Coordinates of C-alpha atoms in Angstrom, one line a residue:
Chain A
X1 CA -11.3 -24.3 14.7
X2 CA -10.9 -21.6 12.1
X3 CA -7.8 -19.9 11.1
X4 CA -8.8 -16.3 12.7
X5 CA -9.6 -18.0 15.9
X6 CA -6.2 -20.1 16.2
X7 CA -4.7 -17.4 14.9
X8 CA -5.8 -15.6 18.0
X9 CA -4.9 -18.2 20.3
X10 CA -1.4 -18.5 19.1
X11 CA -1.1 -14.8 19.6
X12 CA -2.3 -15.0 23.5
X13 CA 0.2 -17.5 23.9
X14 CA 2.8 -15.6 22.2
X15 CA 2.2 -12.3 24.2
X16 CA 2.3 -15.3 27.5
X17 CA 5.6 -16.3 26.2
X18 CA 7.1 -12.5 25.7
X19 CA 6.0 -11.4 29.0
X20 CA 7.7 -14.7 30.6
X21 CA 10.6 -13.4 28.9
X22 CA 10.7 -9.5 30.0
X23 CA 10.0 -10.6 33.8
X24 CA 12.9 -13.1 33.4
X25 CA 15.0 -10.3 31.8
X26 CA 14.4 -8.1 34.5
X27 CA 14.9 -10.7 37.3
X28 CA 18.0 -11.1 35.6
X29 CA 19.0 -7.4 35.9
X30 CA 18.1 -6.9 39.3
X31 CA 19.6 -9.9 40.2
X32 CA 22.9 -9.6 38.7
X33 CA 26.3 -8.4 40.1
X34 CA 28.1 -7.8 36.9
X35 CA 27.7 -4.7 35.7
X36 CA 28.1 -5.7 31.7
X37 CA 25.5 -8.1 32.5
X38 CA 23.4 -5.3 34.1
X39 CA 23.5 -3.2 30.7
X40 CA 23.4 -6.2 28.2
X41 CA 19.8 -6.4 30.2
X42 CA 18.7 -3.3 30.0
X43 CA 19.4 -3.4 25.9
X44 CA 17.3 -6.4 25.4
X45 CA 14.4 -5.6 27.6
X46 CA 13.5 -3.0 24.9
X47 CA 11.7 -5.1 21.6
X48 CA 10.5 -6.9 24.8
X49 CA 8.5 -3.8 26.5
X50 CA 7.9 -2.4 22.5
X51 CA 6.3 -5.8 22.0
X52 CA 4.2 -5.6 25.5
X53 CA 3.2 -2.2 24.4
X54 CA 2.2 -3.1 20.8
X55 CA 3.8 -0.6 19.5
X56 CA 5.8 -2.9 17.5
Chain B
X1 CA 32.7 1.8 38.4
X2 CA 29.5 1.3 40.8
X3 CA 27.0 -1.2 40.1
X4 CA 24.4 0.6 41.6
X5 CA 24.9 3.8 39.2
X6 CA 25.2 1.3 36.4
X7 CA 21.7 -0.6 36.9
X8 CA 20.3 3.4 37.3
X9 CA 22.0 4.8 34.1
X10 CA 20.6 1.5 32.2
X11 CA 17.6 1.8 33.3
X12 CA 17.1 5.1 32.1
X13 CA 18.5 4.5 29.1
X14 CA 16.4 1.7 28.7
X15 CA 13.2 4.3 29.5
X16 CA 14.6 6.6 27.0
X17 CA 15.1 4.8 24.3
X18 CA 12.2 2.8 24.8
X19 CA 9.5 6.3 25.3
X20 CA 11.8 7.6 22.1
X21 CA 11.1 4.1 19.6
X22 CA 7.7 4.0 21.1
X23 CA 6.8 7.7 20.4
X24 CA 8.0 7.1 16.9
X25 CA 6.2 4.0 16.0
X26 CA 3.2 5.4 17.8
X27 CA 3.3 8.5 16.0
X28 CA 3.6 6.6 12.2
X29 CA 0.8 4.1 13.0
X30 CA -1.9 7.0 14.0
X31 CA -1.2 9.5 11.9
X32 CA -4.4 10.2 9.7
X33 CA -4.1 11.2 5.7
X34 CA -6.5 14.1 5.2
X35 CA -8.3 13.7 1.8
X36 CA -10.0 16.7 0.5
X37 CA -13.1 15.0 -1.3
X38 CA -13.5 16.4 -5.3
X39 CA -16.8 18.2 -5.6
X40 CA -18.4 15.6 -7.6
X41 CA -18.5 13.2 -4.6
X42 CA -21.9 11.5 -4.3
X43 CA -21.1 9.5 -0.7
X44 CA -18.7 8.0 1.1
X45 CA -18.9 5.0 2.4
X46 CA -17.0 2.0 4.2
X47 CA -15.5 -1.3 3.3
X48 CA -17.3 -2.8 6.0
X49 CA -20.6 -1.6 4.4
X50 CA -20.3 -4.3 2.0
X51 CA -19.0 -7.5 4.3
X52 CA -18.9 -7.4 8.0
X53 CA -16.1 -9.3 8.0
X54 CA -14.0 -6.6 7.9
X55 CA -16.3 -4.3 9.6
X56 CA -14.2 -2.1 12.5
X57 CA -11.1 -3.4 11.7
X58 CA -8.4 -0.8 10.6
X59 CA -8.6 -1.7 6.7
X60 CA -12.0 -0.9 7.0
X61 CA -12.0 1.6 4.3
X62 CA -13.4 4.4 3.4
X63 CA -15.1 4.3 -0.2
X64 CA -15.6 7.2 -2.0
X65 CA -18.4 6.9 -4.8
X66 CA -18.8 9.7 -7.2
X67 CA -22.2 8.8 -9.0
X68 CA -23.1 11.1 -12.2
X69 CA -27.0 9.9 -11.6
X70 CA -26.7 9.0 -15.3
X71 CA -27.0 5.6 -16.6
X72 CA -23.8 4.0 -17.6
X73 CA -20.6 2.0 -16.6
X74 CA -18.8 2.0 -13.1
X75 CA -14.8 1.8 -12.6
X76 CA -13.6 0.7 -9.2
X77 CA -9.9 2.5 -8.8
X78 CA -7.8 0.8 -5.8
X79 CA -4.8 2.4 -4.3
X80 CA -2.6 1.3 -1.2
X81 CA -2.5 -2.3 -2.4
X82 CA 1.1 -2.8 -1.4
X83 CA 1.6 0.6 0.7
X84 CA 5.1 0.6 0.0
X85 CA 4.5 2.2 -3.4
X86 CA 3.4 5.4 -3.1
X87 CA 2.2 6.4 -6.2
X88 CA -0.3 4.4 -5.9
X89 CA -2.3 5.5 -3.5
X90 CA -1.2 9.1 -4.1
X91 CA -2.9 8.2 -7.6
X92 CA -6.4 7.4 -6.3
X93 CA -6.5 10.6 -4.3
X94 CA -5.5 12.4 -7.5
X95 CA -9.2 10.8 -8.4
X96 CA -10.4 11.3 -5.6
X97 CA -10.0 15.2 -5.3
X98 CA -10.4 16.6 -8.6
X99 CA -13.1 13.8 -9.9
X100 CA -16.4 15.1 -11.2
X101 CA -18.4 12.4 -13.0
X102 CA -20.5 12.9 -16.2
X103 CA -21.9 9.5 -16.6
X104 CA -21.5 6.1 -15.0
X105 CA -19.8 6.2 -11.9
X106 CA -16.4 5.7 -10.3
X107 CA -15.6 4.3 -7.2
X108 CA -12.5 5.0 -5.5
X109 CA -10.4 3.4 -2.0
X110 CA -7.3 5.0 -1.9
X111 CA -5.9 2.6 0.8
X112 CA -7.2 -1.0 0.9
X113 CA -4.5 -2.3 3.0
X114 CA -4.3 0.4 5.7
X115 CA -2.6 -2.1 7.9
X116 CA 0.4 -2.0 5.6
X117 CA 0.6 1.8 6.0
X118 CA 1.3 2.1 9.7
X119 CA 4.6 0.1 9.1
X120 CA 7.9 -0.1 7.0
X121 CA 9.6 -3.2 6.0
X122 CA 11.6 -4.8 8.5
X123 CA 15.2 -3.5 8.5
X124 CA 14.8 -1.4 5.2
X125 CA 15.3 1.3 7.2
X126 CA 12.4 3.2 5.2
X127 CA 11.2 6.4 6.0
X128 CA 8.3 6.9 8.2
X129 CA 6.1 9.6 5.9
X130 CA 6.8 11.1 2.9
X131 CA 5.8 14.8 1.8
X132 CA 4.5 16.2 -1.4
X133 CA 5.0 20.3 -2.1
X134 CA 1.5 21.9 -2.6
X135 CA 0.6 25.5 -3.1
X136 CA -0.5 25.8 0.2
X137 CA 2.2 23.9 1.8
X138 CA 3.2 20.4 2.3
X139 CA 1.2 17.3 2.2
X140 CA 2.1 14.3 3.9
X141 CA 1.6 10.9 3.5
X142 CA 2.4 7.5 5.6
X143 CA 5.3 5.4 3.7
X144 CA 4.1 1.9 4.6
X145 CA 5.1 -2.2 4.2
X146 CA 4.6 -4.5 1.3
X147 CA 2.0 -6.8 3.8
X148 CA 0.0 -5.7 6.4
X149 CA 1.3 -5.0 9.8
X150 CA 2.1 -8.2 11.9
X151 CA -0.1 -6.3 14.7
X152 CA -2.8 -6.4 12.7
X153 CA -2.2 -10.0 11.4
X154 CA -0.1 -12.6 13.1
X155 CA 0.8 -15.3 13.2
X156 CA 1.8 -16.2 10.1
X157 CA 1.3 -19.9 8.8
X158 CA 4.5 -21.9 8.1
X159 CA 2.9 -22.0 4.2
X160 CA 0.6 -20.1 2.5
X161 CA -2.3 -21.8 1.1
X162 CA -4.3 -19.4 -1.1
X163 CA -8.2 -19.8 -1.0
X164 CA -9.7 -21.1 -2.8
X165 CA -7.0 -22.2 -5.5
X166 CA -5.0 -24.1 -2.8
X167 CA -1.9 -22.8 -4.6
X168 CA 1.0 -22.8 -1.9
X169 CA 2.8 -19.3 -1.4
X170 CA 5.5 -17.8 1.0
X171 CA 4.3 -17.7 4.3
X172 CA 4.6 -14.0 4.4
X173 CA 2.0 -13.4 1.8
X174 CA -0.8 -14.4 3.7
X175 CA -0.6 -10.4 5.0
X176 CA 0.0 -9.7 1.2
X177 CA -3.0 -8.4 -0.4
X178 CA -2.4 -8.9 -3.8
X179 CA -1.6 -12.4 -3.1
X180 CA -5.4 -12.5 -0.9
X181 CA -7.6 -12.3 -4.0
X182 CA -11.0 -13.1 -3.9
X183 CA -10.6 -14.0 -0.5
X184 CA -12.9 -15.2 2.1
X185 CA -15.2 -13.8 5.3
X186 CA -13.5 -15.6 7.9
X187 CA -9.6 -16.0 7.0
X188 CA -6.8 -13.9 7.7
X189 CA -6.8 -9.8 7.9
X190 CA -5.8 -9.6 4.1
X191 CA -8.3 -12.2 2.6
X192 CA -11.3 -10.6 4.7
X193 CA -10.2 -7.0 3.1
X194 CA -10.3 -8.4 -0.5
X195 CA -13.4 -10.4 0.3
X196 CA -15.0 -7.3 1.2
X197 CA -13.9 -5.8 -1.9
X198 CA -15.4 -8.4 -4.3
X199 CA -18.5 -7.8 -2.6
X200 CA -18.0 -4.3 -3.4
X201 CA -17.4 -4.9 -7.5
X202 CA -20.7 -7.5 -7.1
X203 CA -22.8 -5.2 -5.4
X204 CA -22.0 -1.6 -7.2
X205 CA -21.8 -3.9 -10.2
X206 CA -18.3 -2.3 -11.8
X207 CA -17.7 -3.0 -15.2
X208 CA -13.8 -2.7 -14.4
X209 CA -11.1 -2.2 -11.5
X210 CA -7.8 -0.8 -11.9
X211 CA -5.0 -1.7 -8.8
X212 CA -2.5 0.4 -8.7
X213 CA 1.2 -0.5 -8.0
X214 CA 5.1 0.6 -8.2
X215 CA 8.2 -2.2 -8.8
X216 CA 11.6 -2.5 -8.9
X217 CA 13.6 -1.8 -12.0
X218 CA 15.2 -5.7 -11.3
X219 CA 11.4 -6.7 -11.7
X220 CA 10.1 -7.9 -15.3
X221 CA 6.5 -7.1 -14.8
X222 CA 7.4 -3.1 -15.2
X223 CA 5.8 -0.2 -16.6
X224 CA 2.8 -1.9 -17.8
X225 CA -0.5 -2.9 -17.8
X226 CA -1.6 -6.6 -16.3
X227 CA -5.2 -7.7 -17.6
X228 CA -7.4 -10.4 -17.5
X229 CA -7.9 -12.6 -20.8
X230 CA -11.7 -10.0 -21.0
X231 CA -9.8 -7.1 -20.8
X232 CA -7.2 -7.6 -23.6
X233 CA -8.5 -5.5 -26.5
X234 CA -9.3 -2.2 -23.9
X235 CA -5.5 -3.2 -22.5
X236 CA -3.6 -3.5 -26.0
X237 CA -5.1 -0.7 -27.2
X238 CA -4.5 2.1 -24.6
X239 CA -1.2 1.0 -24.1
X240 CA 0.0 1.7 -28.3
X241 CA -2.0 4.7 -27.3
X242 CA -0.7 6.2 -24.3
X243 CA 3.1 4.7 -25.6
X244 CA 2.7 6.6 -29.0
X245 CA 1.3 9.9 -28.0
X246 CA 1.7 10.7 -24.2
X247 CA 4.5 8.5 -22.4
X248 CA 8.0 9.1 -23.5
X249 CA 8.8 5.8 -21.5
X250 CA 6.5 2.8 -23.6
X251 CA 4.1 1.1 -21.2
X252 CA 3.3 -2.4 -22.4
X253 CA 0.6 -4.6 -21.5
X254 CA 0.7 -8.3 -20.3
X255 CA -1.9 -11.4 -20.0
X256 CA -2.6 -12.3 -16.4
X257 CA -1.0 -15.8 -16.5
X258 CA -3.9 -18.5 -15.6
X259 CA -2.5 -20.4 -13.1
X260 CA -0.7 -17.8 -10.7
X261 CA -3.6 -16.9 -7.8
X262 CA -4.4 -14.5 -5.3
X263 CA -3.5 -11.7 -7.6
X264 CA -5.8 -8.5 -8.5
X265 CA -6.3 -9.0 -12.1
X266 CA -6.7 -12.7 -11.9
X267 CA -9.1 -13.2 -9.6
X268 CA -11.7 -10.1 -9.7
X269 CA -11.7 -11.3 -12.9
X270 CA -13.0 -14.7 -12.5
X271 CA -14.5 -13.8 -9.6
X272 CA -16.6 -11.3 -10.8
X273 CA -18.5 -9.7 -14.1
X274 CA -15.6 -7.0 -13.7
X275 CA -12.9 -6.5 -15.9
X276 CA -9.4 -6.6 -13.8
X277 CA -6.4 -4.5 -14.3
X278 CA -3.2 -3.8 -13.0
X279 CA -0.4 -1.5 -13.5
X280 CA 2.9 -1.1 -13.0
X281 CA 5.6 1.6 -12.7
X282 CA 8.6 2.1 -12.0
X283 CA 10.3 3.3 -8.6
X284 CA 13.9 2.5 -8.0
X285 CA 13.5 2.6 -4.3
X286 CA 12.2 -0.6 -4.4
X287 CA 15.2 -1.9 -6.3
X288 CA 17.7 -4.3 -3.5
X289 CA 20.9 -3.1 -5.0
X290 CA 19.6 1.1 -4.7
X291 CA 21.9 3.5 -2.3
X292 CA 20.9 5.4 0.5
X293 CA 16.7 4.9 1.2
X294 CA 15.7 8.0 2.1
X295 CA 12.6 10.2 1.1
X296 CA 15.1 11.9 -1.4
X297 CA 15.0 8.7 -3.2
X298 CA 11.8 7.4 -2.9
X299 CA 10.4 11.1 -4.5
X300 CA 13.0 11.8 -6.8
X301 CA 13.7 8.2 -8.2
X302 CA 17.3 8.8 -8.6
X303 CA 19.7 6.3 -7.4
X304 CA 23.4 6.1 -8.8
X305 CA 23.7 2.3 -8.5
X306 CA 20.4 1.4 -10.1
X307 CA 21.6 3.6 -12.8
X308 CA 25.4 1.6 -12.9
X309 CA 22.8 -1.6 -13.1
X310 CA 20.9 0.5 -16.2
X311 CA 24.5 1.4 -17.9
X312 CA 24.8 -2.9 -17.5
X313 CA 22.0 -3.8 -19.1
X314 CA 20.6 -5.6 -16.2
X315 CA 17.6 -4.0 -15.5
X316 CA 13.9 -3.9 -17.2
X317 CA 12.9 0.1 -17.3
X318 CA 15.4 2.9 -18.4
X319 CA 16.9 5.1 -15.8
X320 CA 19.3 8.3 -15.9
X321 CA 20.1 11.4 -14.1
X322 CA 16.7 12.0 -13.6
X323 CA 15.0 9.9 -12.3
X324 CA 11.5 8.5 -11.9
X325 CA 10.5 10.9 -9.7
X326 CA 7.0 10.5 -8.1
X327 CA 5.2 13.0 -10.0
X328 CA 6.0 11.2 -13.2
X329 CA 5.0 7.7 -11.6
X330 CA 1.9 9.5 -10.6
X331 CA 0.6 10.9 -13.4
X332 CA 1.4 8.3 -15.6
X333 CA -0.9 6.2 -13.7
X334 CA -3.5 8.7 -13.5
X335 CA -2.8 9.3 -17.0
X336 CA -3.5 5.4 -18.0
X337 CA -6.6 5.1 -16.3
X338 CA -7.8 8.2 -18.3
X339 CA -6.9 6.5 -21.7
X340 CA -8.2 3.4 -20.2
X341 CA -11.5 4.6 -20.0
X342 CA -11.2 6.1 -23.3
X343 CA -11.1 3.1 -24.7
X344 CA -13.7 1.4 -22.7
X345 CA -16.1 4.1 -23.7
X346 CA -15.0 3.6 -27.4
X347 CA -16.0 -0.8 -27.4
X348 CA -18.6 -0.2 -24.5
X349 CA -21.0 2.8 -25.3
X350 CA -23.7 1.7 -23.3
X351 CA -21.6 1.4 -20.4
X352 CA -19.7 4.3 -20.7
X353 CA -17.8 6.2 -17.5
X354 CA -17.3 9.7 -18.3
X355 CA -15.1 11.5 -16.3
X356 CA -13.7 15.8 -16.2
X357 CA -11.5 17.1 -13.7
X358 CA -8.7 15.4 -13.6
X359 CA -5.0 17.0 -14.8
X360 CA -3.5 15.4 -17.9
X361 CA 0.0 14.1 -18.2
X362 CA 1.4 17.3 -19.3
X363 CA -0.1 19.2 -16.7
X364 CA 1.0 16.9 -13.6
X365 CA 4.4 16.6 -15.2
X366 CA 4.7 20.5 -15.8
X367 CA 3.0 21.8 -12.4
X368 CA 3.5 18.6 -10.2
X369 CA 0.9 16.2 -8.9
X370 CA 1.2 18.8 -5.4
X371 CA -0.7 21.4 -7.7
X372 CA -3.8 19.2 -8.1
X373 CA -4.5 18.4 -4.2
X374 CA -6.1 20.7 -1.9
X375 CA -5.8 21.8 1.4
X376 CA -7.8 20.0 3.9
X377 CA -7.8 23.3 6.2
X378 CA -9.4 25.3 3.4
X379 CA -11.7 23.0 2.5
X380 CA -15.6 23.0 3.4
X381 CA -16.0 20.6 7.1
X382 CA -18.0 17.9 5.2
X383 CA -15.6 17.2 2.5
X384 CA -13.3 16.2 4.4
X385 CA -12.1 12.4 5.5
X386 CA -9.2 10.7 6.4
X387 CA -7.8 7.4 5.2

């Protein structure tokens, strides 16, 4: 397999991985009853959604 | 305090700041340089015209060839290399908007590694764009990343191994152009852009390339010119003459070391009948120990605590009050490339590159390098591109 291709498959994965993450984080949010939980959250969902977007 | 009202208030915070960073990264990876082609432009062309490998993807190019018709040499001129030196780019559209070619011809990209352009370095806290003053307003640029955006590019490899010396390198240079020399049709972003550029030099046949670049004043390899073992004469002889009649700052000249790989004026070298150079100046913004990185610094090149590092000795270019601001960085790479082919003419007659047009050093250091670009809403539809 060439490098551009596993390149591309490691990406997938990692883009797999990062959503996992953001629905976990959100879950998390919802789910909560603490409200410093609730905002420690909502600060990292951001690189998360940035990341989903490719934006950065 | 309710929890209800907190989850809301976070979560439009979260929107907001999210739609605001967005915006903001969206906004410096599409914005499109207008380059107001010089008269003597023949065509323009893409990267991907010469290897499909890098064919549609966003460091595909754009060429601009200025062809006199009359038999001679040909100069290819690269800018962007490292898109975190802005000089250097700015440089090649000097060329590329004032050029008018007599003989030979001269082939110009002013960004190779486009990637690089539509992001800063990772907690630099770099500006986004950067402005030059023009008569007819301001001019702006994208103020980029040493390596190509990790959108573009990604993953990187745990080590480096350059193609096809096998040298090993930090992983983070496989997105490093200058590191990606001659590169190959199916590797990595970077290595696909300088294969597509060797097939460039082979195909217009150049007889030399010059890749422009800034560094840090900590850096030893300053205000110089690298060449390839072929290219030491034309090298040793336009620096004495650009240090003893035009530069008030020397620029020196330096052998490409044999056994370091991946770099510009190694490997087009060996890769090709072209002759490779490099050159350096310097820009304190680069420096790790500089103050505040702002725009202010990056045009103005003036830094009180690279200058505390000058008044120690510890640094490898001169610095004081004022500077190295970008119109002298500019123009004295401009200004080298000019001498450069002076000399070339002088060994090589029957490749010869002649070349009117362009501003000299004086002119560029008395007017500014904003004097010598035009404005791409006064300018005729068809000469008109964006990099």
């Amino acid at each position: 397999m060439d490098s551009v291709t596993l390149s591309t498959v490691v990406m997938v994965l990692y883009y797999c991985i990062n959503a996992f993450f953001l629905v976990a984080i959100v879950a998390g949010f919802f789910r909560t009853r603490n409200a410093q939980e609730a905002v420690l959250y909502g600060i990292m969902m951001v690189p998360f959604v940035l990341r989903m977007l490719r934006l950065k | 305090m309710n929890l209800k009202f907190v989850k809301i208030m976070t979560l439009l915070a979260v929107i907001a700041s999210t739609g605001v960073a967005g915006k903001l990264f969206h906004e410096h990876r599409s914005f499109r340089e207008p380059v107001v082609a010089g008269e003597g432009l023949s065509s323009v062309k893409k990267l991907g015209d010469y290897s499909k490998s890098v064919a549609g993807t966003i460091n595909d190019a754009n060429v601009y060839i200025f062809d006199s018709g009359v038999p001679g040499g040909a100069i290819l001129i690269i800018g962007g290399t490292h898109a975190e030196e802005p000089a250097a780019n700015v440089s090649a559209q000097v060329f590329t908007e004032n050029l008018r070619v007599t003989q030979g011809r001269v082939i110009v990209i002013n960004r190779i590694n486009t990637s690089a352009s539509t992001c800063t370095r990772l907690g630099e806290a770099y500006p986004r764009f950067f402005h030059v003053k023009t008569p007819w307003g301001t001019k702006k640029w994208r103020m980029g990343d040493r390596t190509a955006n990790p959108l573009d590019s990604w993953p990187d490899p745990e080590v480096y191994i350059h193609y096809p010396s096998g040298q090993n390198l930090a992983y983070m240079d496989v997105r490093n152009l200058n590191r990606n020399w001659p590169g190959r049709p199916d590797g990595m972003l970077t290595e696909r852009t300088t294969f597509a550029a060797m097939e460039l030099i082979r195909a217009e046949k150049a007889d030399l390339t010059m890749d422009f670049h800034e560094a840090e004043l900590e850096y030893p390899v300053e205000n110089t010119i690298v060449t390839h073992q072929r290219g030491n004469e034309v090298a040793a002889m336009t620096s004495m003459m650009l240090t003893s009649q035009t530069f008030d700052v020397p620029i020196g000249m330096e052998f490409s070391p044999t056994a370091l790989h991946g770099l510009s004026h190694r490997e087009i070298g060996d890769h090709s009948d072209a002759v490779s150079y490099l050159a350096e100046v310097a820009e304190p913004m680069l420096d790790r120990i500089r103050g505040i990185t702002d725009e202010e610094l990056l045009m103005s090149g003036r830094d009180r605590f690279v200058m505390k590092a000058g008044e120690h000795k510890l640094l490898y270019a001169p610095i004081d009050e004022k500077g190295w601001p970008a119109d002298k960085r500019i123009a004295r790479h401009v200004t080298t490339v000019m001498t450069l082919l002076q000399v070339h003419n002088m060994l090589h007659p029957d490749r010869a590159i002649l070349v009117e047009g362009i501003p000299s050093y004086a002119e560029m250091i008395e007017k500014g390098v904003g004097a010598f670009l035009h404005d791409p809403s006064a300018a005729p539809k068809g000469r008109v591109f964006y990099d």
